[in-house]
mmCIF file of C-alpha atoms in Angstrom:
data_model
loop_
_atom_site.group_PDB
_atom_site.id
_atom_site.type_symbol
_atom_site.label_atom_id
_atom_site.label_comp_id
_atom_site.label_asym_id
_atom_site.label_seq_id
_atom_site.Cartn_x
_atom_site.Cartn_y
_atom_site.Cartn_z
ATOM 1 C CA UNK A 16 0.030 0.029 -0.043
ATOM 2 C CA UNK A 17 1.229 3.523 -0.617
ATOM 3 C CA UNK A 18 1.728 6.068 2.125
ATOM 4 C CA UNK A 19 -1.384 7.917 3.476
ATOM 5 C CA UNK A 20 -0.971 11.531 4.002
ATOM 6 C CA UNK A 21 -3.363 13.535 6.299
ATOM 7 C CA UNK A 22 -3.636 17.037 4.920
ATOM 8 C CA UNK A 23 -5.735 18.988 7.438
ATOM 9 C CA UNK A 24 -7.685 18.547 10.738
ATOM 10 C CA UNK A 25 -6.540 17.151 14.089
ATOM 11 C CA UNK A 26 -4.078 14.685 12.383
ATOM 12 C CA UNK A 27 -2.673 17.237 9.918
ATOM 13 C CA UNK A 28 0.843 16.444 8.731
ATOM 14 C CA UNK A 29 0.829 12.777 9.848
ATOM 15 C CA UNK A 30 1.927 10.092 7.386
ATOM 16 C CA UNK A 31 0.921 6.451 7.702
ATOM 17 C CA UNK A 32 2.524 3.446 5.964
ATOM 18 C CA UNK A 33 0.207 0.380 6.256
ATOM 19 C CA UNK A 34 1.543 -2.659 4.488
ATOM 20 C CA UNK A 35 -1.751 -4.583 4.218
ATOM 21 C CA UNK A 36 -4.897 -4.682 2.138
ATOM 22 C CA UNK A 37 -7.609 -3.771 2.715
ATOM 23 C CA UNK A 38 -7.152 -1.024 5.304
ATOM 24 C CA UNK A 39 -9.802 0.723 7.226
ATOM 25 C CA UNK A 40 -9.839 4.454 8.174
ATOM 26 C CA UNK A 41 -12.152 5.993 10.712
ATOM 27 C CA UNK A 42 -12.580 7.533 14.143
ATOM 28 C CA UNK A 43 -12.499 4.364 16.180
ATOM 29 C CA UNK A 44 -9.134 3.148 17.520
ATOM 30 C CA UNK A 45 -9.592 -0.378 15.974
ATOM 31 C CA UNK A 46 -9.043 1.123 12.501
ATOM 32 C CA UNK A 47 -5.676 0.709 10.679
ATOM 33 C CA UNK A 48 -5.669 4.563 10.491
ATOM 34 C CA UNK A 49 -7.425 6.369 13.202
ATOM 35 C CA UNK A 50 -8.715 9.953 12.504
ATOM 36 C CA UNK A 51 -9.715 11.734 15.664
ATOM 37 C CA UNK A 52 -12.246 13.987 13.962
ATOM 38 C CA UNK A 53 -15.816 14.063 15.253
ATOM 39 C CA UNK A 54 -17.208 14.426 11.698
ATOM 40 C CA UNK A 55 -15.636 11.147 10.695
ATOM 41 C CA UNK A 56 -17.534 8.045 11.247
ATOM 42 C CA UNK A 57 -16.312 5.207 13.510
ATOM 43 C CA UNK A 58 -15.418 3.085 10.479
ATOM 44 C CA UNK A 59 -15.575 5.503 7.541
ATOM 45 C CA UNK A 60 -13.824 4.032 4.474
ATOM 46 C CA UNK A 61 -12.065 0.914 3.241
ATOM 47 C CA UNK A 62 -9.062 1.093 0.834
ATOM 48 C CA UNK A 63 -8.333 -1.906 -1.245
ATOM 49 C CA UNK A 64 -5.298 -2.657 -3.444
ATOM 50 C CA UNK A 65 -5.910 -4.737 -6.528
ATOM 51 C CA UNK A 66 -2.842 -5.142 -8.722
ATOM 52 C CA UNK A 67 -1.344 -1.713 -9.103
ATOM 53 C CA UNK A 68 -4.681 0.066 -8.553
ATOM 54 C CA UNK A 69 -6.225 1.315 -5.406
ATOM 55 C CA UNK A 70 -9.954 1.571 -4.688
ATOM 56 C CA UNK A 71 -11.839 3.424 -1.964
ATOM 57 C CA UNK A 72 -15.243 2.353 -0.600
ATOM 58 C CA UNK A 73 -17.429 4.397 1.708
ATOM 59 C CA UNK A 74 -18.802 2.244 4.537
ATOM 60 C CA UNK A 75 -22.179 4.036 4.890
ATOM 61 C CA UNK A 76 -20.584 6.910 6.679
ATOM 62 C CA UNK A 77 -22.740 9.726 8.082
ATOM 63 C CA UNK A 78 -21.072 12.695 6.430
ATOM 64 C CA UNK A 79 -20.039 10.838 3.267
ATOM 65 C CA UNK A 80 -16.797 10.460 1.308
ATOM 66 C CA UNK A 81 -15.817 12.829 -1.463
ATOM 67 C CA UNK A 82 -13.218 12.053 -4.173
ATOM 68 C CA UNK A 83 -12.136 14.725 -6.653
ATOM 69 C CA UNK A 84 -15.137 16.870 -5.510
ATOM 70 C CA UNK A 85 -17.768 14.186 -5.988
ATOM 71 C CA UNK A 86 -19.518 12.223 -3.276
ATOM 72 C CA UNK A 87 -19.284 8.478 -3.892
ATOM 73 C CA UNK A 88 -22.099 6.083 -3.079
ATOM 74 C CA UNK A 89 -21.725 3.836 -0.086
ATOM 75 C CA UNK A 90 -20.555 0.317 -0.840
ATOM 76 C CA UNK A 91 -19.188 1.282 -4.336
ATOM 77 C CA UNK A 92 -15.557 0.879 -5.121
ATOM 78 C CA UNK A 93 -14.003 3.979 -6.546
ATOM 79 C CA UNK A 94 -10.454 4.047 -8.054
ATOM 80 C CA UNK A 95 -8.136 6.748 -6.844
ATOM 81 C CA UNK A 96 -4.858 7.988 -8.279
ATOM 82 C CA UNK A 97 -1.788 9.051 -6.305
ATOM 83 C CA UNK A 98 -2.208 12.544 -4.788
ATOM 84 C CA UNK A 99 -5.878 12.723 -5.428
ATOM 85 C CA UNK A 100 -7.562 14.478 -2.409
ATOM 86 C CA UNK A 101 -10.079 12.365 -0.543
ATOM 87 C CA UNK A 102 -12.501 14.009 1.982
ATOM 88 C CA UNK A 103 -13.997 12.036 4.893
ATOM 89 C CA UNK A 104 -15.967 14.399 7.134
ATOM 90 C CA UNK A 105 -13.894 17.529 7.548
ATOM 91 C CA UNK A 106 -10.533 15.642 7.027
ATOM 92 C CA UNK A 107 -8.652 15.430 3.723
ATOM 93 C CA UNK A 108 -6.061 12.785 2.950
ATOM 94 C CA UNK A 109 -4.324 11.443 -0.074
ATOM 95 C CA UNK A 110 -2.483 8.275 -1.218
ATOM 96 C CA UNK A 111 1.047 8.171 -2.434
ATOM 97 C CA UNK A 112 1.837 11.845 -2.236
ATOM 98 C CA UNK A 113 0.703 14.885 -0.405
ATOM 99 C CA UNK A 114 -1.136 17.874 -1.890
ATOM 100 C CA UNK A 115 0.887 21.074 -2.289
ATOM 101 C CA UNK A 116 0.741 23.347 0.795
ATOM 102 C CA UNK A 117 -0.289 26.453 -1.079
ATOM 103 C CA UNK A 118 -3.327 24.661 -2.594
ATOM 104 C CA UNK A 119 -4.510 23.535 0.831
ATOM 105 C CA UNK A 120 -3.962 26.899 2.554
ATOM 106 C CA UNK A 121 -7.706 27.615 2.253
ATOM 107 C CA UNK A 122 -8.540 24.613 4.500
ATOM 108 C CA UNK A 123 -6.633 26.261 7.318
ATOM 109 C CA UNK A 124 -8.118 29.660 6.800
ATOM 110 C CA UNK A 125 -11.730 28.929 7.650
ATOM 111 C CA UNK A 126 -14.027 26.039 8.688
ATOM 112 C CA UNK A 127 -15.495 25.249 5.354
ATOM 113 C CA UNK A 128 -17.532 22.351 6.639
ATOM 114 C CA UNK A 129 -18.835 23.761 9.862
ATOM 115 C CA UNK A 130 -22.252 22.494 9.049
ATOM 116 C CA UNK A 131 -21.158 18.818 9.137
ATOM 117 C CA UNK A 132 -22.354 16.741 12.071
ATOM 118 C CA UNK A 133 -20.125 15.993 15.049
ATOM 119 C CA UNK A 134 -21.759 12.684 15.932
ATOM 120 C CA UNK A 135 -21.352 9.512 17.790
ATOM 121 C CA UNK A 136 -23.792 7.622 15.758
ATOM 122 C CA UNK A 137 -23.186 6.565 12.135
ATOM 123 C CA UNK A 138 -25.403 6.026 9.119
ATOM 124 C CA UNK A 139 -25.811 7.763 5.712
ATOM 125 C CA UNK A 140 -26.706 11.460 5.772
ATOM 126 C CA UNK A 141 -26.400 14.098 3.035
ATOM 127 C CA UNK A 142 -23.685 16.589 3.492
ATOM 128 C CA UNK A 143 -25.317 20.065 3.805
ATOM 129 C CA UNK A 144 -25.322 21.947 0.549
ATOM 130 C CA UNK A 145 -23.285 24.908 1.729
ATOM 131 C CA UNK A 146 -20.387 22.630 2.784
ATOM 132 C CA UNK A 147 -20.717 20.624 -0.413
ATOM 133 C CA UNK A 148 -20.502 23.729 -2.650
ATOM 134 C CA UNK A 149 -17.561 25.096 -0.677
ATOM 135 C CA UNK A 150 -15.709 21.816 -1.106
ATOM 136 C CA UNK A 151 -16.431 21.724 -4.820
ATOM 137 C CA UNK A 152 -15.052 25.184 -5.274
ATOM 138 C CA UNK A 153 -11.935 24.314 -3.255
ATOM 139 C CA UNK A 154 -11.339 21.271 -5.530
ATOM 140 C CA UNK A 155 -11.911 23.209 -8.748
ATOM 141 C CA UNK A 156 -9.701 26.143 -7.789
ATOM 142 C CA UNK A 157 -7.102 23.821 -6.407
ATOM 143 C CA UNK A 158 -6.838 21.984 -9.759
ATOM 144 C CA UNK A 159 -6.571 25.333 -11.568
ATOM 145 C CA UNK A 160 -3.652 26.367 -9.209
ATOM 146 C CA UNK A 161 -1.952 23.056 -9.824
ATOM 147 C CA UNK A 162 -2.359 22.624 -13.594
ATOM 148 C CA UNK A 163 -2.004 26.063 -15.075
ATOM 149 C CA UNK A 164 0.932 28.574 -15.336
ATOM 150 C CA UNK A 165 -0.772 30.930 -17.755
ATOM 151 C CA UNK A 166 -1.908 34.064 -15.730
ATOM 152 C CA UNK A 167 -5.053 34.813 -17.894
ATOM 153 C CA UNK A 168 -6.140 31.215 -17.857
ATOM 154 C CA UNK A 169 -5.825 31.098 -14.020
ATOM 155 C CA UNK A 170 -7.922 34.226 -13.730
ATOM 156 C CA UNK A 171 -10.525 33.130 -16.086
ATOM 157 C CA UNK A 172 -11.000 29.637 -14.558
ATOM 158 C CA UNK A 173 -11.008 30.828 -10.963
ATOM 159 C CA UNK A 174 -13.568 33.480 -11.861
ATOM 160 C CA UNK A 175 -15.676 30.975 -13.763
ATOM 161 C CA UNK A 176 -15.764 28.636 -10.796
ATOM 162 C CA UNK A 177 -16.647 31.461 -8.384
ATOM 163 C CA UNK A 178 -19.516 32.555 -10.651
ATOM 164 C CA UNK A 179 -20.760 28.929 -10.721
ATOM 165 C CA UNK A 180 -20.971 28.901 -6.952
ATOM 166 C CA UNK A 181 -22.397 32.334 -6.383
ATOM 167 C CA UNK A 182 -25.331 32.046 -8.644
ATOM 168 C CA UNK A 183 -27.093 35.246 -7.401
ATOM 169 C CA UNK A 184 -24.111 37.380 -8.443
ATOM 170 C CA UNK A 185 -24.396 39.103 -11.742
ATOM 171 C CA UNK A 186 -20.774 40.073 -12.337
ATOM 172 C CA UNK A 187 -17.372 38.933 -11.268
ATOM 173 C CA UNK A 188 -14.031 40.640 -11.832
ATOM 174 C CA UNK A 189 -10.379 39.813 -11.017
ATOM 175 C CA UNK A 190 -8.059 42.754 -11.191
ATOM 176 C CA UNK A 191 -4.366 42.600 -11.062
ATOM 177 C CA UNK A 192 -2.037 45.522 -10.126
ATOM 178 C CA UNK A 193 1.013 46.397 -12.080
ATOM 179 C CA UNK A 194 4.063 45.243 -10.065
ATOM 180 C CA UNK A 195 6.061 48.439 -10.808
ATOM 181 C CA UNK A 196 3.449 51.204 -10.568
ATOM 182 C CA UNK A 197 0.789 49.658 -8.270
ATOM 183 C CA UNK A 198 -1.871 50.836 -10.840
ATOM 184 C CA UNK A 199 -4.653 48.594 -12.215
ATOM 185 C CA UNK A 200 -3.220 46.332 -14.836
ATOM 186 C CA UNK A 201 -4.946 43.223 -16.164
ATOM 187 C CA UNK A 202 -8.748 42.959 -15.716
ATOM 188 C CA UNK A 203 -10.765 39.785 -16.330
ATOM 189 C CA UNK A 204 -14.531 39.939 -16.017
ATOM 190 C CA UNK A 205 -17.518 37.644 -16.375
ATOM 191 C CA UNK A 206 -21.014 39.025 -16.506
ATOM 192 C CA UNK A 207 -24.431 37.150 -16.571
ATOM 193 C CA UNK A 208 -26.204 39.832 -18.687
ATOM 194 C CA UNK A 209 -26.239 40.657 -22.357
ATOM 195 C CA UNK A 210 -25.330 44.254 -21.523
ATOM 196 C CA UNK A 211 -21.830 44.621 -22.961
ATOM 197 C CA UNK A 212 -21.102 47.814 -21.062
ATOM 198 C CA UNK A 213 -21.818 46.046 -17.828
ATOM 199 C CA UNK A 214 -18.921 43.674 -18.307
ATOM 200 C CA UNK A 215 -16.236 46.236 -17.905
ATOM 201 C CA UNK A 216 -17.939 48.129 -14.969
ATOM 202 C CA UNK A 217 -17.278 47.772 -11.361
ATOM 203 C CA UNK A 218 -17.014 50.029 -8.351
ATOM 204 C CA UNK A 219 -13.605 51.659 -8.511
ATOM 205 C CA UNK A 220 -14.154 53.215 -5.092
ATOM 206 C CA UNK A 221 -14.598 49.717 -3.552
ATOM 207 C CA UNK A 222 -11.608 48.298 -5.442
ATOM 208 C CA UNK A 223 -9.317 51.245 -4.438
ATOM 209 C CA UNK A 224 -10.382 50.903 -0.806
ATOM 210 C CA UNK A 225 -9.541 47.210 -0.750
ATOM 211 C CA UNK A 226 -6.192 47.782 -2.379
ATOM 212 C CA UNK A 227 -5.412 50.664 -0.096
ATOM 213 C CA UNK A 228 -6.419 48.928 3.147
ATOM 214 C CA UNK A 229 -5.705 45.337 2.265
ATOM 215 C CA UNK A 230 -9.014 44.220 3.801
ATOM 216 C CA UNK A 231 -12.199 42.730 2.384
ATOM 217 C CA UNK A 232 -15.228 45.007 1.879
ATOM 218 C CA UNK A 233 -18.875 43.776 1.633
ATOM 219 C CA UNK A 234 -22.300 45.307 1.339
ATOM 220 C CA UNK A 235 -25.254 43.029 1.462
ATOM 221 C CA UNK A 236 -27.736 45.646 0.457
ATOM 222 C CA UNK A 237 -26.543 49.047 -0.698
ATOM 223 C CA UNK A 238 -29.907 50.567 -0.161
ATOM 224 C CA UNK A 239 -29.500 50.093 3.543
ATOM 225 C CA UNK A 240 -26.140 51.820 3.564
ATOM 226 C CA UNK A 241 -25.802 55.504 4.442
ATOM 227 C CA UNK A 242 -25.263 57.904 1.619
ATOM 228 C CA UNK A 243 -21.709 58.665 2.637
ATOM 229 C CA UNK A 244 -20.782 54.968 2.218
ATOM 230 C CA UNK A 245 -21.990 54.763 -1.412
ATOM 231 C CA UNK A 246 -19.755 55.855 -4.328
ATOM 232 C CA UNK A 247 -21.060 57.458 -7.511
ATOM 233 C CA UNK A 248 -20.314 54.203 -9.437
ATOM 234 C CA UNK A 249 -22.458 52.148 -7.098
ATOM 235 C CA UNK A 250 -25.421 54.503 -7.646
ATOM 236 C CA UNK A 251 -24.913 54.828 -11.366
ATOM 237 C CA UNK A 252 -24.474 51.076 -11.996
ATOM 238 C CA UNK A 253 -27.413 50.226 -9.659
ATOM 239 C CA UNK A 254 -25.291 47.847 -7.681
ATOM 240 C CA UNK A 255 -27.404 46.214 -4.907
ATOM 241 C CA UNK A 256 -24.783 43.919 -3.255
ATOM 242 C CA UNK A 257 -20.995 43.740 -3.544
ATOM 243 C CA UNK A 258 -17.976 42.142 -2.010
ATOM 244 C CA UNK A 259 -14.312 42.524 -2.794
ATOM 245 C CA UNK A 260 -11.390 40.727 -1.270
ATOM 246 C CA UNK A 261 -7.688 41.414 -1.711
ATOM 247 C CA UNK A 262 -5.149 39.114 -3.350
ATOM 248 C CA UNK A 263 -2.154 39.204 -1.021
ATOM 249 C CA UNK A 264 1.130 37.547 -1.611
ATOM 250 C CA UNK A 265 4.115 38.156 0.799
ATOM 251 C CA UNK A 266 2.214 40.905 2.664
ATOM 252 C CA UNK A 267 1.692 42.854 -0.615
ATOM 253 C CA UNK A 268 -1.681 43.383 -2.339
ATOM 254 C CA UNK A 269 -1.260 42.143 -5.929
ATOM 255 C CA UNK A 270 -4.927 42.453 -6.898
ATOM 256 C CA UNK A 271 -8.539 41.879 -5.896
ATOM 257 C CA UNK A 272 -11.439 39.562 -6.595
ATOM 258 C CA UNK A 273 -14.688 41.552 -6.998
ATOM 259 C CA UNK A 274 -18.317 40.384 -7.454
ATOM 260 C CA UNK A 275 -21.595 42.244 -7.317
ATOM 261 C CA UNK A 276 -25.288 41.831 -7.936
ATOM 262 C CA UNK A 277 -27.024 44.569 -9.946
ATOM 263 C CA UNK A 278 -30.704 43.945 -9.350
ATOM 264 C CA UNK A 279 -30.884 41.933 -6.205
ATOM 265 C CA UNK A 280 -29.780 42.548 -2.660
ATOM 266 C CA UNK A 281 -28.207 39.774 -0.624
ATOM 267 C CA UNK A 282 -26.492 38.238 -3.624
ATOM 268 C CA UNK A 283 -24.105 36.432 -1.166
ATOM 269 C CA UNK A 284 -23.806 35.389 2.416
ATOM 270 C CA UNK A 285 -21.111 35.954 5.044
ATOM 271 C CA UNK A 286 -19.941 32.432 4.415
ATOM 272 C CA UNK A 287 -19.246 33.360 0.814
ATOM 273 C CA UNK A 288 -17.081 36.225 1.831
ATOM 274 C CA UNK A 289 -15.167 33.880 4.195
ATOM 275 C CA UNK A 290 -14.723 31.407 1.325
ATOM 276 C CA UNK A 291 -13.414 34.056 -1.087
ATOM 277 C CA UNK A 292 -11.038 35.350 1.559
ATOM 278 C CA UNK A 293 -9.734 31.869 2.176
ATOM 279 C CA UNK A 294 -9.116 31.227 -1.506
ATOM 280 C CA UNK A 295 -7.450 34.546 -2.113
ATOM 281 C CA UNK A 296 -4.082 33.614 -0.497
ATOM 282 C CA UNK A 297 -3.344 30.498 -2.607
ATOM 283 C CA UNK A 298 -4.798 32.219 -5.639
ATOM 284 C CA UNK A 299 -2.439 35.213 -5.202
ATOM 285 C CA UNK A 300 0.545 32.948 -4.838
ATOM 286 C CA UNK A 301 -0.377 30.967 -8.001
ATOM 287 C CA UNK A 302 -0.848 34.183 -9.953
ATOM 288 C CA UNK A 303 2.484 35.575 -8.870
ATOM 289 C CA UNK A 304 4.170 32.244 -9.718
ATOM 290 C CA UNK A 305 2.698 32.278 -13.208
ATOM 291 C CA UNK A 306 4.034 35.845 -13.686
ATOM 292 C CA UNK A 307 7.490 34.869 -12.327
ATOM 293 C CA UNK A 308 7.615 31.779 -14.583
ATOM 294 C CA UNK A 309 6.728 33.929 -17.541
ATOM 295 C CA UNK A 310 9.693 36.049 -16.656
ATOM 296 C CA UNK A 311 11.966 33.063 -16.204
ATOM 297 C CA UNK A 312 12.241 33.638 -12.426
ATOM 298 C CA UNK A 313 12.006 31.178 -9.597
ATOM 299 C CA UNK A 314 8.381 30.561 -8.376
ATOM 300 C CA UNK A 315 7.597 31.386 -4.729
ATOM 301 C CA UNK A 316 6.238 29.104 -2.038
ATOM 302 C CA UNK A 317 3.250 30.044 0.058
#
């Protein structure tokens, strides 16, 4: 059997080498690998080696098992590759090799799966939809950060996945700052309307504030804000809700992620702001690495 790497949670950083097949992983001490996480079932999954292939089976766990962002059915064997992230409850692990640290930085930033049950009893139960969507976004963005070194491609894919998750948002923009001048450089936008002018529009006041202060800004409903808090662009563009988070690498703001809703208030929730904030750090590192690689320089590590 290959080595098992625990990537987050109470057992983060531990590595197990179990020379048998099958092996069982769960919360109870009688497992071959014990995960002391209350969201993990007593006996959560079984890993079987067949030839050179490895298969994971969920053993009717309460919070489910997710492989590559998809929940697998209980009792069904699912083939896994080396390095593929596997989620049981709130804990991620991988076989054969560990996931890169910068990709998993988001897991340490917030409790993405706080809605999962901390239970003593087992039995199948659907993972709450918020946690499920959060994890899917983590997987998708993680794959982008691992696979692509083209800056524009990174920006477009990350923004596309964010817009998929935040369905009430009308427009998303990722803005990069010029490394030399600090002025706005590359701008990538996605808009869910046929209004072409809308695509290039965003609140410059909000973006400037986030760049200047290095802190996230959000407004759930601009109509409830005082007049002094609203910029002319927010009024002119009829923006009803907005959030903007900084992209920070090595204590320096390199850009922002900006999303807004034009016609509807409450286009997002506080949990969405937490998620974007968590994703911003590994995204900033990946963007800077792509720029450095394009210049022939040595990539940085988060």
